[in-house]
Structures are given as C-alpha cells and as structure tokens.
Short mmCIF file of C-alpha atoms and ligand atoms in Angstrom, two decimals:
data_model
loop_
_atom_site.label_atom_id
_atom_site.label_comp_id
_atom_site.label_asym_id
_atom_site.label_seq_id
_atom_site.Cartn_x
_atom_site.Cartn_y
_atom_site.Cartn_z
CA MET A 216 225.01 129.77 228.94
CA ASN A 217 221.02 131.66 228.26
CA ILE A 218 218.78 128.41 230.25
CA THR A 219 215.11 128.73 230.93
CA MET A 220 213.96 126.26 233.24
CA ILE A 221 210.42 124.78 233.04
CA GLY A 222 208.75 124.15 237.14
CA THR A 223 209.70 125.68 239.87
CA GLY A 224 209.26 123.13 242.19
CA TYR A 225 212.18 121.02 243.88
CA VAL A 226 214.68 120.06 241.37
CA GLY A 227 213.76 123.50 239.13
CA LEU A 228 214.57 124.90 241.98
CA VAL A 229 217.50 123.74 243.47
CA THR A 230 218.90 122.64 239.36
CA GLY A 231 218.27 126.30 238.54
CA THR A 232 219.54 127.85 241.56
CA CYS A 233 222.91 125.77 240.71
CA PHE A 234 222.79 126.79 237.36
CA ALA A 235 223.19 130.38 237.68
CA GLU A 236 225.26 129.71 240.93
CA PHE A 237 227.78 128.20 238.20
CA GLY A 238 227.81 131.82 236.03
CA HIS A 239 224.64 130.84 233.71
CA LEU A 240 222.00 133.12 232.95
CA VAL A 241 218.85 131.32 234.63
CA THR A 242 214.98 132.08 234.49
CA CYS A 243 212.95 130.42 235.31
CA VAL A 244 209.44 130.05 234.87
CA ASP A 245 206.03 128.71 236.44
CA LYS A 246 202.87 129.02 235.83
CA ILE A 247 202.05 129.83 239.29
CA ALA A 248 201.97 133.47 239.22
CA ASP A 249 201.83 133.87 243.51
CA LYS A 250 204.74 131.31 243.18
CA ILE A 251 206.79 133.44 241.09
CA THR A 252 205.87 136.98 242.99
CA ARG A 253 207.08 135.40 246.02
CA LEU A 254 210.46 133.89 244.42
CA GLN A 255 210.81 137.53 244.00
CA GLU A 256 210.57 137.97 247.38
CA GLY A 257 213.00 135.60 247.94
CA ILE A 258 210.89 133.01 249.01
CA ILE A 259 210.85 129.87 248.99
CA PRO A 260 208.65 127.69 249.05
CA ILE A 261 210.40 124.75 250.02
CA TYR A 262 212.73 124.08 252.97
CA GLU A 263 216.08 122.74 251.64
CA PRO A 264 219.33 123.50 253.79
CA GLY A 265 221.08 127.33 251.55
CA LEU A 266 219.07 127.25 249.38
CA ASP A 267 217.89 131.01 250.29
CA VAL A 268 220.69 131.98 250.50
CA LEU A 269 222.08 130.73 247.34
CA VAL A 270 218.75 132.46 245.68
CA GLN A 271 219.10 135.84 246.71
CA LYS A 272 222.55 135.76 246.00
CA ASN A 273 222.07 134.67 241.83
CA THR A 274 219.02 137.52 242.06
CA ASP A 275 221.14 139.89 243.13
CA GLU A 276 223.72 139.31 240.74
CA GLY A 277 221.28 139.09 238.11
CA ARG A 278 222.23 135.38 237.04
CA LEU A 279 218.94 134.24 238.34
CA ARG A 280 215.28 135.45 237.25
CA PHE A 281 211.27 134.30 238.23
CA THR A 282 208.72 134.90 235.61
CA THR A 283 205.34 133.58 234.28
CA ASP A 284 206.07 134.41 231.14
CA LEU A 285 207.49 130.82 229.28
CA ALA A 286 207.16 133.11 225.31
CA ALA A 287 209.96 135.31 226.42
CA ALA A 288 211.87 133.13 228.26
CA VAL A 289 212.12 130.22 225.89
CA PRO A 290 213.15 132.26 222.90
CA GLU A 291 216.00 133.76 224.21
CA ALA A 292 217.60 130.14 225.96
CA GLU A 293 220.62 128.40 224.52
CA ALA A 294 218.83 125.25 226.43
CA VAL A 295 215.59 124.29 227.47
CA PHE A 296 215.19 122.51 230.46
CA ILE A 297 211.75 120.79 231.69
CA ALA A 298 211.74 120.28 235.25
CA VAL A 299 207.65 120.06 236.10
CA GLY A 300 206.47 116.91 238.15
CA THR A 301 205.62 113.90 237.47
CA PRO A 302 203.58 112.58 239.95
CA SER A 303 201.70 109.11 240.18
CA SER A 304 198.92 109.12 238.10
CA ARG A 305 195.59 109.82 239.17
CA ARG A 306 194.49 106.35 238.22
CA GLY A 307 196.39 104.24 241.15
CA ASP A 308 198.12 102.42 238.92
CA GLY A 309 201.75 104.12 239.08
CA TYR A 310 201.91 104.54 235.85
CA ALA A 311 203.79 108.35 236.37
CA ASP A 312 201.70 111.32 234.67
CA LEU A 313 203.36 112.79 232.00
CA THR A 314 200.78 115.42 231.72
CA TYR A 315 202.68 118.20 231.96
CA ILE A 316 206.27 117.46 230.51
CA TYR A 317 203.07 117.08 227.30
CA GLU A 318 202.22 120.68 227.62
CA ALA A 319 205.20 122.27 228.75
CA ALA A 320 206.43 119.72 225.63
CA ARG A 321 203.91 121.95 223.68
CA GLU A 322 204.24 125.60 224.93
CA ILE A 323 208.39 125.28 224.36
CA ALA A 324 207.60 123.97 220.73
CA VAL A 325 205.74 127.26 220.21
CA HIS A 326 207.96 129.67 220.96
CA LEU A 327 211.93 127.84 220.25
CA GLN A 328 214.36 129.99 218.30
CA GLY A 329 217.84 129.45 217.09
CA TYR A 330 219.26 126.07 217.92
CA THR A 331 217.98 125.12 220.88
CA VAL A 332 218.52 122.49 223.11
CA VAL A 333 215.60 120.80 225.22
CA VAL A 334 216.00 118.57 228.31
CA ASP A 335 214.09 116.33 230.23
CA LYS A 336 215.14 116.90 233.53
CA SER A 337 212.00 115.89 235.63
CA THR A 338 212.15 111.86 236.28
CA VAL A 339 210.32 110.24 233.17
CA PRO A 340 210.24 106.57 231.91
CA VAL A 341 212.07 105.48 228.79
CA GLY A 342 210.67 107.02 225.45
CA THR A 343 209.37 110.27 226.47
CA ALA A 344 211.83 112.31 225.27
CA ARG A 345 211.81 110.97 222.29
CA GLN A 346 207.34 111.84 222.73
CA VAL A 347 208.39 114.84 223.71
CA GLU A 348 210.75 115.35 220.03
CA ARG A 349 206.87 114.29 218.44
CA ILE A 350 205.33 117.24 219.56
CA ILE A 351 207.66 119.40 219.37
CA ARG A 352 208.52 118.80 215.64
CA GLU A 353 204.69 119.08 215.04
CA THR A 354 203.92 121.42 217.46
CA ASN A 355 206.49 123.74 215.13
CA PRO A 356 207.70 121.78 212.42
CA GLN A 357 210.92 124.62 211.56
CA ALA A 358 211.97 123.86 215.03
CA ASP A 359 216.22 124.28 214.88
CA PHE A 360 216.15 121.53 218.79
CA ASP A 361 217.64 118.65 219.48
CA VAL A 362 216.65 116.14 223.14
CA ALA A 363 218.55 115.25 225.56
CA SER A 364 217.89 113.23 228.90
CA ASN A 365 219.69 114.35 232.21
CA PRO A 366 218.39 113.22 235.34
CA GLU A 367 219.25 114.25 238.64
CA PHE A 368 219.94 112.22 241.77
CA LEU A 369 220.08 115.51 244.27
CA ARG A 370 219.19 114.23 248.16
CA GLU A 371 216.18 115.91 249.78
CA GLY A 372 218.02 117.85 252.17
CA ALA A 373 221.54 117.44 250.97
CA ALA A 374 220.31 118.86 247.50
CA ILE A 375 223.09 121.76 246.92
CA SER A 376 225.81 119.49 247.42
CA ASP A 377 224.65 116.70 245.91
CA PHE A 378 224.06 119.29 242.81
CA MET A 379 228.27 121.10 243.55
CA ARG A 380 229.75 117.68 243.67
CA PRO A 381 227.84 115.05 241.93
CA ASP A 382 229.46 110.94 242.28
CA ARG A 383 228.46 112.03 237.78
CA VAL A 384 226.37 113.34 235.63
CA VAL A 385 224.40 111.22 233.14
CA ILE A 386 224.14 113.31 230.29
CA GLY A 387 221.44 111.48 226.86
CA VAL A 388 222.10 112.82 223.65
CA GLU A 389 222.50 111.61 220.32
CA SER A 390 223.64 114.97 218.23
CA GLU A 391 227.32 116.16 218.26
CA LYS A 392 225.58 119.68 218.92
CA ALA A 393 223.20 118.94 221.97
CA GLY A 394 226.24 117.08 223.75
CA GLN A 395 228.45 120.22 223.23
CA VAL A 396 225.76 122.51 224.11
CA LEU A 397 225.52 120.13 228.22
CA GLN A 398 229.49 119.98 228.21
CA GLU A 399 229.54 123.98 228.18
CA ILE A 400 226.54 124.01 230.61
CA TYR A 401 228.45 121.39 233.07
CA LYS A 402 232.08 122.59 232.90
CA PRO A 403 232.41 124.02 236.20
CA LEU A 404 232.21 120.41 236.77
CA TYR A 405 234.10 119.17 234.26
CA LEU A 406 236.82 120.91 235.75
CA ARG A 407 236.66 119.33 239.34
CA GLU A 408 236.94 115.68 237.39
CA THR A 409 233.29 115.06 237.54
CA PRO A 410 232.35 111.43 236.40
CA ILE A 411 230.01 112.91 233.15
CA VAL A 412 228.65 109.45 231.69
CA SER A 413 227.20 109.60 227.66
CA THR A 414 224.79 107.11 227.42
CA THR A 415 222.55 107.13 224.39
CA ILE A 416 219.07 108.54 226.03
CA GLU A 417 216.87 105.86 226.24
CA THR A 418 219.66 104.58 228.74
CA ALA A 419 219.44 107.82 230.70
CA GLU A 420 215.90 107.79 230.92
CA LEU A 421 216.35 104.35 233.09
CA THR A 422 219.84 104.99 234.27
CA LYS A 423 217.32 107.06 237.11
CA TYR A 424 214.64 105.03 237.25
CA ALA A 425 217.44 102.12 238.14
CA ALA A 426 219.04 103.75 240.53
CA ASN A 427 216.17 104.59 242.37
CA ALA A 428 215.33 101.22 242.56
CA PHE A 429 217.93 100.02 243.35
CA LEU A 430 218.99 102.64 246.72
CA ALA A 431 214.75 101.22 247.23
CA VAL A 432 216.27 96.95 247.39
CA LYS A 433 219.21 98.01 249.78
CA ILE A 434 216.93 99.62 252.11
CA SER A 435 214.43 96.92 252.03
CA PHE A 436 216.71 94.47 252.16
CA ILE A 437 218.67 95.89 255.72
CA ASN A 438 215.06 96.40 256.84
CA GLU A 439 214.63 92.65 256.56
CA ILE A 440 217.39 91.47 258.12
CA ALA A 441 216.65 93.98 261.06
CA GLY A 442 213.73 91.82 261.22
CA VAL A 443 215.49 88.01 261.51
CA CYS A 444 218.39 90.18 263.66
CA GLU A 445 215.13 90.85 266.13
CA ALA A 446 214.48 87.11 266.12
CA VAL A 447 217.75 85.97 266.41
CA ASN A 448 218.66 87.78 268.40
CA ALA A 449 221.53 89.11 266.49
CA ASN A 450 222.43 92.98 266.03
CA VAL A 451 221.93 94.74 262.66
CA VAL A 452 224.09 97.59 263.39
CA ASP A 453 227.05 95.54 263.43
CA LEU A 454 226.20 93.38 260.37
CA ALA A 455 224.79 96.13 258.34
CA ARG A 456 229.23 97.99 258.91
CA ALA A 457 230.75 93.66 258.45
CA ILE A 458 228.76 93.80 255.72
CA GLY A 459 229.43 97.34 254.65
CA MET A 460 232.85 96.86 254.02
CA ASP A 461 233.36 94.72 251.06
CA GLY A 462 233.08 97.19 249.07
CA ARG A 463 230.64 95.62 246.52
CA ILE A 464 228.58 95.84 249.03
CA GLY A 465 229.19 99.38 250.31
CA SER A 466 228.07 100.76 253.85
CA LYS A 467 225.17 103.08 252.83
CA PHE A 468 221.47 103.22 252.54
CA LEU A 469 222.55 100.12 254.92
CA HIS A 470 220.21 102.22 257.38
CA PRO A 471 216.89 100.22 258.95
CA GLY A 472 214.51 102.17 260.15
CA PRO A 473 210.67 102.89 259.62
CA GLY A 474 210.56 102.62 255.33
CA TYR A 475 211.63 104.35 252.50
CA GLY A 476 209.60 107.43 252.16
CA GLY A 477 209.65 111.13 250.18
CA SER A 478 208.47 111.67 246.73
CA CYS A 479 211.03 109.57 245.04
CA PHE A 480 211.50 105.80 245.48
CA PRO A 481 208.07 105.23 246.10
CA LYS A 482 206.87 107.16 243.02
CA ASP A 483 209.88 105.65 240.78
CA THR A 484 209.44 101.61 241.73
CA LEU A 485 206.33 101.65 240.81
CA ALA A 486 206.81 103.52 237.50
CA LEU A 487 209.89 101.24 236.94
CA MET A 488 207.32 98.33 237.54
CA ARG A 489 205.08 99.66 235.45
CA LEU A 490 206.99 100.27 232.70
CA VAL A 491 208.73 96.70 233.08
CA GLN A 492 205.58 95.22 232.71
CA GLU A 493 204.47 97.44 229.87
CA HIS A 494 207.59 95.37 227.65
CA GLY A 495 207.08 91.71 229.28
CA GLU A 496 209.75 91.49 231.55
CA ASN A 497 210.03 90.98 235.02
CA VAL A 498 211.53 93.56 238.27
CA ARG A 499 210.77 90.76 240.86
CA VAL A 500 213.11 91.83 242.54
CA VAL A 501 212.05 95.92 242.49
CA GLU A 502 208.10 94.80 243.35
CA ALA A 503 209.39 92.34 246.01
CA ALA A 504 211.47 96.17 248.26
CA VAL A 505 208.46 97.76 247.64
CA GLU A 506 206.40 94.98 249.65
CA ALA A 507 208.53 94.54 252.46
CA ASN A 508 208.77 98.62 252.77
CA ALA A 509 204.57 98.44 253.33
CA ALA A 510 205.20 95.30 255.58
CA GLN A 511 208.23 97.37 257.40
CA LYS A 512 205.43 100.16 258.45
CA ALA A 513 202.71 97.02 259.60
CA ARG A 514 205.86 95.91 261.47
CA MET A 515 206.62 99.48 263.25
CA ILE A 516 203.11 99.49 263.97
CA ARG A 517 202.98 96.18 265.50
CA LYS A 518 206.27 97.09 267.73
CA ILE A 519 204.76 100.21 269.20
CA ARG A 520 201.99 98.18 270.19
CA GLU A 521 203.56 95.47 271.69
CA MET A 522 205.77 97.89 273.06
CA LEU A 523 202.31 99.18 274.67
CA GLY A 524 201.51 96.41 276.19
CA GLY A 525 199.37 95.15 273.21
CA SER A 526 197.15 97.94 272.81
CA GLU A 527 197.37 102.00 271.97
CA ALA A 528 193.57 102.35 272.92
CA GLY A 529 194.23 105.23 275.79
CA LYS A 530 197.86 105.90 275.08
CA THR A 531 199.90 108.66 274.50
CA ILE A 532 202.15 108.23 272.70
CA GLY A 533 204.96 111.54 271.83
CA VAL A 534 205.74 111.67 268.59
CA LEU A 535 210.12 113.12 267.57
CA GLY A 536 210.31 113.33 264.09
CA LEU A 537 207.47 113.77 260.58
CA THR A 538 209.07 114.58 257.25
CA PHE A 539 209.97 111.63 254.94
CA LYS A 540 213.86 112.70 256.40
CA PRO A 541 215.71 115.38 258.63
CA GLU A 542 216.59 118.55 256.48
CA THR A 543 213.30 118.03 254.67
CA ASP A 544 210.04 120.02 254.84
CA ASP A 545 208.06 116.93 252.89
CA MET A 546 205.90 114.84 254.15
CA ARG A 547 205.14 112.92 250.78
CA ASP A 548 205.08 109.37 251.72
CA ALA A 549 206.62 110.07 254.46
CA PRO A 550 206.25 106.47 257.23
CA ALA A 551 204.78 109.02 259.88
CA ALA A 552 201.79 109.33 257.01
CA THR A 553 201.45 105.31 257.23
CA ILE A 554 202.11 105.18 261.00
CA LEU A 555 199.88 107.84 263.16
CA PRO A 556 196.83 107.15 261.46
CA ALA A 557 196.75 103.34 262.33
CA LEU A 558 197.98 104.79 265.77
CA LEU A 559 195.32 107.28 266.02
CA GLU A 560 192.69 104.10 264.71
CA LYS A 561 192.96 102.18 267.40
CA GLY A 562 192.56 104.86 269.96
CA ALA A 563 195.64 106.63 270.19
CA LYS A 564 196.39 110.08 272.04
CA LEU A 565 199.62 112.02 269.65
CA ARG A 566 201.57 114.33 270.33
CA ALA A 567 204.03 115.31 267.69
CA HIS A 568 207.26 117.21 266.78
CA ASP A 569 208.94 118.08 263.97
CA PRO A 570 211.32 120.87 263.29
CA LYS A 571 210.45 121.93 260.23
CA GLY A 572 207.84 119.23 258.48
CA MET A 573 204.78 120.39 261.34
CA GLU A 574 203.25 123.02 258.85
CA GLU A 575 202.85 120.82 255.96
CA ALA A 576 202.40 117.43 258.29
CA LYS A 577 199.25 120.02 259.96
CA LYS A 578 198.18 119.63 255.91
CA CYS A 579 198.00 115.49 255.08
CA LEU A 580 197.33 113.70 258.49
CA PRO A 581 194.11 113.65 259.92
CA GLY A 582 193.47 115.98 262.95
CA GLY A 583 193.22 115.13 266.84
CA ILE A 584 197.37 115.13 266.49
CA GLU A 585 198.20 117.58 268.86
CA TYR A 586 201.47 119.24 267.62
CA VAL A 587 203.62 120.68 270.10
CA LYS A 588 207.31 122.73 269.91
CA ASN A 589 209.96 120.94 271.09
CA ALA A 590 210.95 116.46 272.39
CA TYR A 591 209.99 117.92 276.08
CA GLU A 592 207.02 118.66 275.10
CA ALA A 593 206.22 115.71 273.09
CA ALA A 594 207.91 113.44 275.61
CA GLU A 595 204.71 115.13 278.24
CA ASP A 596 201.88 112.54 279.96
CA ALA A 597 203.84 110.03 277.81
CA ASP A 598 203.26 106.32 277.85
CA CYS A 599 205.67 105.79 275.31
CA LEU A 600 207.76 108.25 272.81
CA VAL A 601 208.73 107.71 269.17
CA LEU A 602 211.77 108.47 267.74
CA MET A 603 210.45 108.73 263.38
CA THR A 604 213.19 110.90 261.72
CA GLU A 605 216.77 110.93 263.21
CA TRP A 606 216.53 114.80 263.34
CA ASN A 607 219.88 115.57 264.62
CA GLN A 608 217.82 118.35 267.35
CA TYR A 609 217.07 114.88 269.02
CA ARG A 610 220.04 113.33 268.92
CA ALA A 611 220.99 114.39 272.05
CA LEU A 612 218.60 114.95 273.70
CA ASP A 613 218.88 115.43 277.96
CA LEU A 614 217.53 111.94 278.70
CA GLU A 615 216.47 112.04 282.76
CA ARG A 616 214.33 115.77 281.27
CA LEU A 617 213.04 113.05 279.35
CA LYS A 618 211.69 110.65 281.39
CA SER A 619 210.60 112.54 284.06
CA ARG A 620 207.54 114.04 281.53
CA MET A 621 206.64 111.15 281.17
CA ARG A 622 204.01 108.48 282.05
CA SER A 623 205.94 105.51 280.91
CA PRO A 624 210.16 105.64 279.86
CA VAL A 625 208.70 103.69 277.08
CA PHE A 626 211.55 104.69 274.10
CA ILE A 627 210.99 103.65 270.42
CA ASP A 628 213.64 104.25 268.64
CA LEU A 629 213.47 103.69 264.89
CA ARG A 630 216.33 104.77 263.49
CA ASN A 631 218.36 103.38 266.13
CA VAL A 632 220.03 106.67 266.98
CA TYR A 633 220.88 105.95 270.79
CA ASP A 634 222.80 103.39 272.67
CA PRO A 635 220.33 100.21 273.91
CA GLN A 636 223.08 99.85 277.23
CA ARG A 637 223.30 103.46 277.87
CA MET A 638 219.24 104.42 277.30
CA GLN A 639 218.88 101.06 279.96
CA ALA A 640 221.45 102.72 282.13
CA ALA A 641 219.44 105.75 281.64
CA GLY A 642 216.54 103.48 283.53
CA PHE A 643 214.64 103.94 279.58
CA VAL A 644 213.04 100.58 278.28
CA TYR A 645 214.04 100.64 275.47
CA THR A 646 213.60 99.10 271.33
CA GLY A 647 215.38 100.10 268.29
CA VAL A 648 214.65 98.64 264.60
CA GLY A 649 216.69 94.92 264.33
CA ARG A 650 218.97 94.75 267.50
CA LYS A 651 216.94 93.72 270.92
C1 UGA B 835 216.28 110.02 246.49
C2 UGA B 835 217.92 109.41 245.55
O1 UGA B 835 218.84 109.24 247.14
C3 UGA B 835 218.15 110.91 245.11
O2 UGA B 835 219.39 110.00 244.88
C4 UGA B 835 217.34 110.73 244.12
O3 UGA B 835 217.79 112.05 242.80
C5 UGA B 835 216.59 111.17 244.58
O4 UGA B 835 215.10 110.22 245.23
C6 UGA B 835 214.85 111.99 243.35
O5 UGA B 835 214.34 110.53 242.48
O6 UGA B 835 214.46 112.68 242.97
P1 UGA B 835 215.39 111.28 249.20
O7 UGA B 835 214.29 111.01 248.59
O8 UGA B 835 215.53 112.73 248.75
O9 UGA B 835 216.71 111.07 247.72
O10 UGA B 835 216.01 111.17 249.75
P2 UGA B 835 216.77 109.58 250.08
O11 UGA B 835 217.89 110.28 250.97
O12 UGA B 835 217.31 108.25 249.43
O13 UGA B 835 215.91 108.84 251.22
C7 UGA B 835 214.66 108.49 250.80
C8 UGA B 835 214.56 107.38 252.15
O14 UGA B 835 215.10 106.11 251.88
C9 UGA B 835 214.02 107.96 253.08
O15 UGA B 835 213.03 107.79 253.92
C10 UGA B 835 215.40 107.87 254.08
O16 UGA B 835 214.89 107.53 256.18
C11 UGA B 835 215.14 106.16 254.10
N1 UGA B 835 216.48 105.35 254.16
C12 UGA B 835 217.85 105.95 253.46
C13 UGA B 835 216.74 104.48 254.86
O17 UGA B 835 215.82 104.43 255.40
N2 UGA B 835 217.84 104.20 255.45
C14 UGA B 835 218.75 104.25 254.40
O18 UGA B 835 219.53 103.53 254.90
C15 UGA B 835 218.42 105.77 253.83
#
C-alpha cells in the first residue's frame, strides 16, 4: 500500500515509520525543509525510544522517504494521512486551531489522482473530517476520494509499542471502499487479533477526546484523593492499589503526582469543553478535572514551601526531572513549567537536571536556573530535592551520596518513587504525595 503522511511532528513521524515497518511504502511530507533534510540524514527531531532505529531501518530498506514535495507525494498515494498539529488557538480560548488541517486539505485536493482515502490522524473536534471533505470537494470537484477519521492513542515514550500492540484501533469510515483501504493498512494488526472498532466519522473523532478526558479525570480524581489522604493520615498508594483491583476501576492512571501535563490532556480537555459548549451540553466532570489539575500544581508549590520552613526565598532547590513524563524530551505543559517559575519568583535558587529534556527546558523556562549533569550535582548545597519526573535514573539513587552533598536532607517526592520508611531510615526528611 502506498501511503502519504502529511506532517512529521510526533504523530506523523511515529505513525509513518510504523506503517513502513508494517511493509507499506510511506512518504512523509513536511513544509519545514530543514527538518526534512535532517530526517533524510537520519536525524530525528524528537526523543522517542526506538524511533531512530526504525526510521533508519525502513529508510535503508526503501520503504520510508521524507520530502517537502507534496505535489509529487499525493498523486501516488492510496491513502493520505493528515497528521499536522492542532494546537490550542492563539486566542487562548481553548479552541483547537484547525488552520493547518484545512491548509493541508486544500493542498492535498489539488493533487489527488485516482481513488484516495484522506484520513484525519490529528486530534480534531467533531465535524472536522466533514469540513475536510467539503474543502476537498470545493477545491477539486473531480476528485475521487473518501474521508476517514483514525485517531491515535499513542503515549509519548511508549509510542512504538503502543502502535505495534494497541489496545484497539478506531476507524471512522462511511464507505466500504475506504474501510477496505484502512483494513489493508492495518492488516498486520488484524492478524494479531487487535480489536478494530469501526464507527461513524463523528464517533471516531469524539472517541479520542473522550478517551483523553477520561484519563485526565482519573488522574485528577486520584490527585484530589491524595490531598484527602494527607489530611486524614491515610496512604494513597495503598488506597489506589486497593481500588484499582476492582476491574471496573482498573489500576492504571491512578498514580498521584504534580498534575498531568503534556501536549494532549491539557489541550484536549479544553477543546472538548469548547466543543460541548457549542452544542449546549455539559462536561462538568471534565471541567472539574481541569480545575483540579491547576490546583494540584499550586498545592505542590505550597508543599515545597512548607518543607522549606515556610519560605523558599534564598533557598537552593535541587530539581530531578523537568519533562512532563519520563522517556521524552517534551516540556509542553509540564508541571515543572508552572512550579519552577513560581519558586524562582519567590527568590529560590534552582539546580535542575533532566536526562533528555534540558535543551527543551532552557527554551521554555525562565532564565536563572542552573542546569547540571546529574542528580548528585542537583543535590549540591541544596536545602531540598524535588523529584518532579520519575525517570528510571532517579529510582535507585545512592542516598548516602545524595545526602552528603545537601545542606539539608529534605526530599520531596512528587511521584512517590521512594519508600517513606527507607528514606527516613536513611536520614531524610521525606514527603510524597498523598502519604505522610
Ligand atoms: C496521552 C494518552 O495517554 C495517549 O493515549 C494519547 O494518545 C496521547 O495522550 C495523545 O493524545 O496523543 P501522553 O500525553 O503521551 O499520552 O502521556 P500519558 O502517559 O498519558 O501522561 C500524561 C500526563 O499524565 C503526564 O504528565 C503523566 O505524568 C501524568 N500521569 C499519568 C499521572 O500524573 N498519573 C498517572 O497515573 C498517569
């Protein structure tokens, strides 16, 4: 199958590469010439475990190409995937900005040849595929095409395995012909008996938002329960384990922390709220989750302040982890991007480390943060250490070595990585989230 992928951002690059790994011929198109040149040289613009190896392999074997030439890539494709960005609009109102999607639709329309399925892979509000269809039809009335919606459920840091072994694939199509093309594309997964859910286009579009919103609700729920645990001297880790054993609740996404971040949950929850408002409906539960997430970050700032004796002014804080989660260099909406500026503003000195995210962090965090080479350097002369992101590198630190470097052995574990008793025995003043 000949596939063209428009957009080599996170989703486009991972999806295009994995389709090539399935055996299809994939051409990835992007407007940014520099990015394409680098990709042709095997330089990957994001950090995603395993992606570089797969890009190299499929490029070498001739199944994966990178180009800026959309005009050449579209006519030969049986399916064109739109995987361009849908950021929150610059107006700051939470709406998804669909400019890039519609621009891509217009450009694709001109070059369509023979029957082609145009598939929305980007996360888009309900109704976008219909708009894409309308734009293509208006731009090129002769075009022989169908639109489809095929949302992605990849987690950053685990995207390749999520793609190769998904819980399900959701395909929103309305013509049998388009359904057959998508079935052919996902054939390797059919053979592995992956559940494929065929829906209407609108259902597929909404499924993506509903899935992310539900996960955001789950995280905010356990974060609020963590607060209650602290108030009544209960332990949220044991509680989450106990409730998670109920199959109806499930154990995943019940880890309290400094609030969810990333390029998806914050953006998609807002976009869902706007969509729902437009239709005169409500998603109060999602609204509450968004509010609770902001409150959680504020709570973490207060927690750090309390552990420093009531004021962060003049104190040195070592920070372990900056990215919104481990195994990525992505800083978008990372809790660190809210928490650290607030600490800086109150006069704290910050020494921060992240295994992969420091370059990105430098671009989006205020100046004045000292970036160091490892956790032990972050601990140097620190009045406290804050474990912000649960990278594996921070899971088995040499506690003695860490403590000996600190001015005061205070450890604030925002991901509950360490055992409180063990930390206490090692001489630390320790606190986690949701357990005293
Ligand atoms: C999320 C979804 O999990 C994917 O299914 C979806 O495809 C993706 O968004 C997307 O829309 O593209 P991602 O943003 O990569 O994936 O990361 P998650 O693993 O979901 O984590 C999101 C945030 O929630 C992180 O900040 C993480 O630390 C936090 N989190 C997650 C918790 O605080 N507690 C948990 O129990 C789980």
